[in-house]
PDB file of C-alpha atoms and ligand atoms in Angstrom:
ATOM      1  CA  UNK A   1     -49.371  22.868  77.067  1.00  0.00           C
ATOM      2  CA  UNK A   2     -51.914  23.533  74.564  1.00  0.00           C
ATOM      3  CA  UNK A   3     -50.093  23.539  71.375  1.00  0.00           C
ATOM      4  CA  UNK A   4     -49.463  20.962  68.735  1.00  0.00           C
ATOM      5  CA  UNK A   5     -46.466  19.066  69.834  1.00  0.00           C
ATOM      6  CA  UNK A   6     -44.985  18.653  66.215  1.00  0.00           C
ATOM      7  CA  UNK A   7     -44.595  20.371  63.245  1.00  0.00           C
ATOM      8  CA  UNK A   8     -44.242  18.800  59.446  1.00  0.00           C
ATOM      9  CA  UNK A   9     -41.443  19.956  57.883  1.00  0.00           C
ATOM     10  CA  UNK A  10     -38.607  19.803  55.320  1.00  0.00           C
ATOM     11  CA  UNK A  11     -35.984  17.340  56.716  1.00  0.00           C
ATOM     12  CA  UNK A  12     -33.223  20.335  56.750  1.00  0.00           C
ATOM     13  CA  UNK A  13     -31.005  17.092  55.706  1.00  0.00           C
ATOM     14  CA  UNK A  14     -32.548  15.276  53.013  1.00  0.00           C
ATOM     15  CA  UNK A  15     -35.533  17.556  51.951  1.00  0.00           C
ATOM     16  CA  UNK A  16     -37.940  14.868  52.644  1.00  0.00           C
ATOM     17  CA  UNK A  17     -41.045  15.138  54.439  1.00  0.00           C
ATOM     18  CA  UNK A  18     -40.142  14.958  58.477  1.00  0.00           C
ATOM     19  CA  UNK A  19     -41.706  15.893  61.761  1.00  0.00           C
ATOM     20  CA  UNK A  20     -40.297  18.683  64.062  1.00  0.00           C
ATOM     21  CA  UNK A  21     -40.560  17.524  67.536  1.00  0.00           C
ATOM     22  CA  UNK A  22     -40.934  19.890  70.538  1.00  0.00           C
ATOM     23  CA  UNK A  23     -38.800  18.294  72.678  1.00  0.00           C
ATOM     24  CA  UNK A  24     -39.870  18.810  76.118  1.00  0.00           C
ATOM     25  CA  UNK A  25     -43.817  18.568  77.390  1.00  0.00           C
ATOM     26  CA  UNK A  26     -44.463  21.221  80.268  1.00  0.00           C
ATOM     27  CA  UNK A  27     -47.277  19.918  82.796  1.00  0.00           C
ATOM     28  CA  UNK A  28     -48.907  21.322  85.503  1.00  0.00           C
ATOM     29  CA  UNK A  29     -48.160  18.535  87.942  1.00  0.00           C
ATOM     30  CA  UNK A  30     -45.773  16.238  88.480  1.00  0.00           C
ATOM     31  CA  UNK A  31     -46.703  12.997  86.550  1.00  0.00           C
ATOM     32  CA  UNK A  32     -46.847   9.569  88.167  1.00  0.00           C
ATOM     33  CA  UNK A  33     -44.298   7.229  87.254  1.00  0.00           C
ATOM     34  CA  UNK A  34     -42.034   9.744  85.052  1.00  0.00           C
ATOM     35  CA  UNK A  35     -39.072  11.778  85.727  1.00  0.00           C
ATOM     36  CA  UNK A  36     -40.135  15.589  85.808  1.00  0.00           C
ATOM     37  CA  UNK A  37     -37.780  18.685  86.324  1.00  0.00           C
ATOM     38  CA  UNK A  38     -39.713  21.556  88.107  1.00  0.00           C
ATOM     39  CA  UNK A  39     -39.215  25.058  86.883  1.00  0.00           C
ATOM     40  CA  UNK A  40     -41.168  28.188  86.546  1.00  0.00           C
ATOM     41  CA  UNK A  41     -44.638  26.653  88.032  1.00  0.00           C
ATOM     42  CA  UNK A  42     -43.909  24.090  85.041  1.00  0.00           C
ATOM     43  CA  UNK A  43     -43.069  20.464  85.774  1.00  0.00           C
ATOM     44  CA  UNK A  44     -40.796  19.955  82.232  1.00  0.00           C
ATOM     45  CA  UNK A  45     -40.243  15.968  81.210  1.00  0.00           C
ATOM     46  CA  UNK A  46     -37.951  15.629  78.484  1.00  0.00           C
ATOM     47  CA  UNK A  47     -38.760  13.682  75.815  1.00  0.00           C
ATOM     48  CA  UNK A  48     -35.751  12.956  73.782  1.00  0.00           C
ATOM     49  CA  UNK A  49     -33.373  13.253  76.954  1.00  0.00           C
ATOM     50  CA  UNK A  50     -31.029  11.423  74.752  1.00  0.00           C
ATOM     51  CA  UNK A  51     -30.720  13.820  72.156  1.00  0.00           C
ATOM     52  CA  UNK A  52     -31.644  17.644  73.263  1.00  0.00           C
ATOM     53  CA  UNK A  53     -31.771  17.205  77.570  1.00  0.00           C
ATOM     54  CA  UNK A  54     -33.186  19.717  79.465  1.00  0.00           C
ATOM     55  CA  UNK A  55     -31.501  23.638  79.443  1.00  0.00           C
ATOM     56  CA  UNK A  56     -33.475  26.231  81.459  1.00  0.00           C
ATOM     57  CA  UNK A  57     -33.223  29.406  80.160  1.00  0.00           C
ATOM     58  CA  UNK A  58     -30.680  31.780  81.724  1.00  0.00           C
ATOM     59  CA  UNK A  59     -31.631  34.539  83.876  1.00  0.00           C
ATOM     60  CA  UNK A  60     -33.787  34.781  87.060  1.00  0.00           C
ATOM     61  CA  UNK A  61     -37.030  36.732  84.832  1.00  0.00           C
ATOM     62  CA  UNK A  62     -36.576  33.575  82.190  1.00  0.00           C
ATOM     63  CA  UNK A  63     -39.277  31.197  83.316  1.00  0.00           C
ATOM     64  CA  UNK A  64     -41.919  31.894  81.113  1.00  0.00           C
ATOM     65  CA  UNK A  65     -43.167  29.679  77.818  1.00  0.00           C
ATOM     66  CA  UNK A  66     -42.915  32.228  74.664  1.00  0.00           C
ATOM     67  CA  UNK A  67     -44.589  31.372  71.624  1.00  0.00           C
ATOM     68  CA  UNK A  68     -43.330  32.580  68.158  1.00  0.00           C
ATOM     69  CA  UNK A  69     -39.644  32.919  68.417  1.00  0.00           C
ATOM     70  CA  UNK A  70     -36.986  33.108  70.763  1.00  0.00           C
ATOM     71  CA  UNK A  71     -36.951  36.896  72.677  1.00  0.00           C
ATOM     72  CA  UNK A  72     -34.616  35.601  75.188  1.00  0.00           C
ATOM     73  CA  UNK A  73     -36.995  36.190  77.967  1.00  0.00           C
ATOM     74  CA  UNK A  74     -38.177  32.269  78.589  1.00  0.00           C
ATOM     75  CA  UNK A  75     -38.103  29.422  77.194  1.00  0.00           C
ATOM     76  CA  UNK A  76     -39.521  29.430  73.363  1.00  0.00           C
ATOM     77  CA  UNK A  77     -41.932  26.438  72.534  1.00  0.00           C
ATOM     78  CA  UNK A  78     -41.477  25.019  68.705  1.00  0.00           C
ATOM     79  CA  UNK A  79     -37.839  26.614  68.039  1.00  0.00           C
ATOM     80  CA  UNK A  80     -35.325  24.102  69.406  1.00  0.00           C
ATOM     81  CA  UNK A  81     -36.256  20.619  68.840  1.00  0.00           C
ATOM     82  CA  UNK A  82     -35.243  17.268  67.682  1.00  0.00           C
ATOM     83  CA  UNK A  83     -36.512  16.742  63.742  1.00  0.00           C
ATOM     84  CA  UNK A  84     -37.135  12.923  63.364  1.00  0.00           C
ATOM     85  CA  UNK A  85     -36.201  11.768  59.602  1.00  0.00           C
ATOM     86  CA  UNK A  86     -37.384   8.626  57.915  1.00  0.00           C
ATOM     87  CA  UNK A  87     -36.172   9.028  54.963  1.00  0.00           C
ATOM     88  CA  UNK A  88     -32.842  10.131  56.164  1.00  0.00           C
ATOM     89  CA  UNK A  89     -33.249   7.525  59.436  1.00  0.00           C
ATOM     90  CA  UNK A  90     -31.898  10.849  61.381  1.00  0.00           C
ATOM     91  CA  UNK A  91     -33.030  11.806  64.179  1.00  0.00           C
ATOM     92  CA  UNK A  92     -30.983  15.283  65.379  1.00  0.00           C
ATOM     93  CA  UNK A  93     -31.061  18.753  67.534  1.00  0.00           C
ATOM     94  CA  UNK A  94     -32.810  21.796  64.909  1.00  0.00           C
ATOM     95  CA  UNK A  95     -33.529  25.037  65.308  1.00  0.00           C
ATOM     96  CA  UNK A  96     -37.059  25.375  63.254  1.00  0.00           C
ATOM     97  CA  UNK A  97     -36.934  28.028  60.569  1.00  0.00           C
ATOM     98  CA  UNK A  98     -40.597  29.878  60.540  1.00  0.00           C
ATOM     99  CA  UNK A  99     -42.663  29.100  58.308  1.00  0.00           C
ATOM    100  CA  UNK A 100     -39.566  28.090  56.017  1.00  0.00           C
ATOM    101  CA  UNK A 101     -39.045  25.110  57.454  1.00  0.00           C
ATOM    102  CA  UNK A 102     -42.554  24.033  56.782  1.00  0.00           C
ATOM    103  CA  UNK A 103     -43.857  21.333  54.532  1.00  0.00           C
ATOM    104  CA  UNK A 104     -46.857  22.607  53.998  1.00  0.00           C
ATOM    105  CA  UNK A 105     -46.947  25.885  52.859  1.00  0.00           C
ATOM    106  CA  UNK A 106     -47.955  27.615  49.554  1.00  0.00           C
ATOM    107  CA  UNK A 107     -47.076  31.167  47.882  1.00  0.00           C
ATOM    108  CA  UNK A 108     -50.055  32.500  46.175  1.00  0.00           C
ATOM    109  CA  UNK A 109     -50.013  35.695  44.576  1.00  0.00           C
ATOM    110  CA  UNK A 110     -46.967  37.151  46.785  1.00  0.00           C
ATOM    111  CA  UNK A 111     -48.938  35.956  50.015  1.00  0.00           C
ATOM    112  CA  UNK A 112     -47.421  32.776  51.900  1.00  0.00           C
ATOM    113  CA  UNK A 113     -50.013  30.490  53.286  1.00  0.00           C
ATOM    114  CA  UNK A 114     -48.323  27.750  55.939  1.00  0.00           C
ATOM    115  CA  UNK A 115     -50.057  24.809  57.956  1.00  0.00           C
ATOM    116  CA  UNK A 116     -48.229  23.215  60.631  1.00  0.00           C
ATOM    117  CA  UNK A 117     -49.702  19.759  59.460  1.00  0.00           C
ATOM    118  CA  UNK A 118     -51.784  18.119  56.483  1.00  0.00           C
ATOM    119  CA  UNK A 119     -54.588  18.121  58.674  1.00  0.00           C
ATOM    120  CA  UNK A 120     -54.663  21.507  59.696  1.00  0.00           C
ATOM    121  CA  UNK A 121     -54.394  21.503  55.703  1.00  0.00           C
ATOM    122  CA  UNK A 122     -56.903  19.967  55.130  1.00  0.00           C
ATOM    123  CA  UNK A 123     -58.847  21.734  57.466  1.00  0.00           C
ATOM    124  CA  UNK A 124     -58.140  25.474  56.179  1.00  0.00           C
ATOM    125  CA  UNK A 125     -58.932  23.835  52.550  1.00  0.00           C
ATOM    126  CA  UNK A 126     -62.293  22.788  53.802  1.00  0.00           C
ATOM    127  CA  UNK A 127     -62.587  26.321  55.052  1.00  0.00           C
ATOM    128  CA  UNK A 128     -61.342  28.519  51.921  1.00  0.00           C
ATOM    129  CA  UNK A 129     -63.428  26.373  49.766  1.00  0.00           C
ATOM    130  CA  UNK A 130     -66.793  26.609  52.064  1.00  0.00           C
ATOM    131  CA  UNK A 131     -69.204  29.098  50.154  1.00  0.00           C
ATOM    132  CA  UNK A 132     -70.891  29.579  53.639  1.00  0.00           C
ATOM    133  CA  UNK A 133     -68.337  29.915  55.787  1.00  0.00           C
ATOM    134  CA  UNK A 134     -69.197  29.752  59.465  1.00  0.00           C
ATOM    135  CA  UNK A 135     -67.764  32.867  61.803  1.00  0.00           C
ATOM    136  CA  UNK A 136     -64.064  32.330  62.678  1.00  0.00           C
ATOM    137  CA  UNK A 137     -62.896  31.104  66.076  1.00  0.00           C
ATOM    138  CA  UNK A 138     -59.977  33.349  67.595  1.00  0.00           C
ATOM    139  CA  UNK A 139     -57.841  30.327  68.161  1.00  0.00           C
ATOM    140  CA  UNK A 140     -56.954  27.251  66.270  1.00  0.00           C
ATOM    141  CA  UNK A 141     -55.422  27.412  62.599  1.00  0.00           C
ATOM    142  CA  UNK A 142     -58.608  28.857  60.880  1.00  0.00           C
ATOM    143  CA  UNK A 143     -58.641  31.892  63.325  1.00  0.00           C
ATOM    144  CA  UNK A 144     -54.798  32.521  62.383  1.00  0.00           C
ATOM    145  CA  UNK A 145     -55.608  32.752  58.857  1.00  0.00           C
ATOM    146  CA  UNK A 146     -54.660  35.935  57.291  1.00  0.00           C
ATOM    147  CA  UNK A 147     -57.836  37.126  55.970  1.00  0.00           C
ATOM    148  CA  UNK A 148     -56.314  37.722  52.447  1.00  0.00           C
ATOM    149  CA  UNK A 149     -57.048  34.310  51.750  1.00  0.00           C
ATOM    150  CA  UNK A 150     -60.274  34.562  52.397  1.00  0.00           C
ATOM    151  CA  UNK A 151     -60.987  37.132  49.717  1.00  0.00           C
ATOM    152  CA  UNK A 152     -63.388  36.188  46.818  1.00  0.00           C
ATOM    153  CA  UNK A 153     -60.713  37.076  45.004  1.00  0.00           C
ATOM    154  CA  UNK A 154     -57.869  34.127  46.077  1.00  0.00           C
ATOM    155  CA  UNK A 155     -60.661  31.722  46.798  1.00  0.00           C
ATOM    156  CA  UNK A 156     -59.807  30.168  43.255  1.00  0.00           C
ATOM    157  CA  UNK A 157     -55.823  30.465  43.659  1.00  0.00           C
ATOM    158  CA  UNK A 158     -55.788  29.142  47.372  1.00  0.00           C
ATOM    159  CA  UNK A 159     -58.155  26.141  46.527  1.00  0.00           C
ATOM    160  CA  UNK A 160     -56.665  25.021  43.507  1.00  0.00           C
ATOM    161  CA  UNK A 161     -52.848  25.235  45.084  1.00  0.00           C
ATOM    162  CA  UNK A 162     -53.972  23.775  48.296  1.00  0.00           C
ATOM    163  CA  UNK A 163     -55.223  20.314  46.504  1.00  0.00           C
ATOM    164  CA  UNK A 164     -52.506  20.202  43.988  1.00  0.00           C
ATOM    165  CA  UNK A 165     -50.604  20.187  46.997  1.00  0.00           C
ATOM    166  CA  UNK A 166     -52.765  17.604  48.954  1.00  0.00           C
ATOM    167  CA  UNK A 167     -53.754  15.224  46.251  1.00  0.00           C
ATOM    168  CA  UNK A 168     -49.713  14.581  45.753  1.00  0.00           C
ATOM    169  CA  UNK A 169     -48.924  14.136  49.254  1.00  0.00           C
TER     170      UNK A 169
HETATM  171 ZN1   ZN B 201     -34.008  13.494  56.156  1.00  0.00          ZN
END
């Protein structure tokens, strides 16, 4: 599965930093050693079976991984999973708010900018701030960037939010 596994976020309990967990890792083959369910071409191992087991999605035309939100038409990666609290020492079933749910994100001039972690963070700051910017990648968080904060224009705003931000946490 090439996604990130986890997402920072606001514990939806105690407000403190927390990571969002997908809770199920879909492989190609069946691993060695490890209990694996096999559905849509997908060998699925759970990986909080304690907490959030296994549920394929209903309906014969379901067994596809969807990205970006539930449609009801497969299984949606990063929107049910198991947020894992330290400050709360919880550890529960959550249904991840996007991007509200995120930790990192900032609202700069009307425009919300979001990061799924402090290193992709760090990396769009190292980007926004670059005055020679190399050409942007279709994938990865830099080539999701609305281009609005790209503009000479933000540069300033996005840069100076982005390591208040950084510098505190
Ligand atoms: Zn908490």
């Amino acid at each position: 599965m090439n996604v990130s596994a986890q997402v920072t976020v606001k514990c939806p309990r105690c407000d403190a930093c927390a990571q969002f967990h997908e809770p199920f890792a879909f492989l190609r083959a069946a691993p060695a050693g490890q209990t694996a369910i096999a559905w849509g071409g997908w060998f699925v191992v759970e990986r909080y079976p304690d907490v959030l087991p296994w549920q394929a999605p209903k309906g014969r035309s379901g067994q596809y991984l969807v990205y970006g939100g539930d449609d009801g038409r497969g299984y949606a990666v990063l929107h049910r999973g198991v947020v894992d609290c330290r400050a709360c020492m919880a550890r529960f079933v959550h249904e991840l708010a996007w991007p509200d749910d995120l930790w990192w994100q900032w609202s700069i001039r009307g425009h919300l900018l979001w990061a799924c972690d402090r290193a992709q963070a760090l990396q769009i700051l190292d980007y926004v701030r670059a005055t020679d910017r190399p050409a942007r990648s279709v994938h990865g968080p830099i080539g999701s960037l609305p281009s609005v904060f790209l503009s000479a224009k933000m540069r300033g705003a996005v840069v100076k939010a982005m390591e208040k931000t950084l510098a505190a946490g």
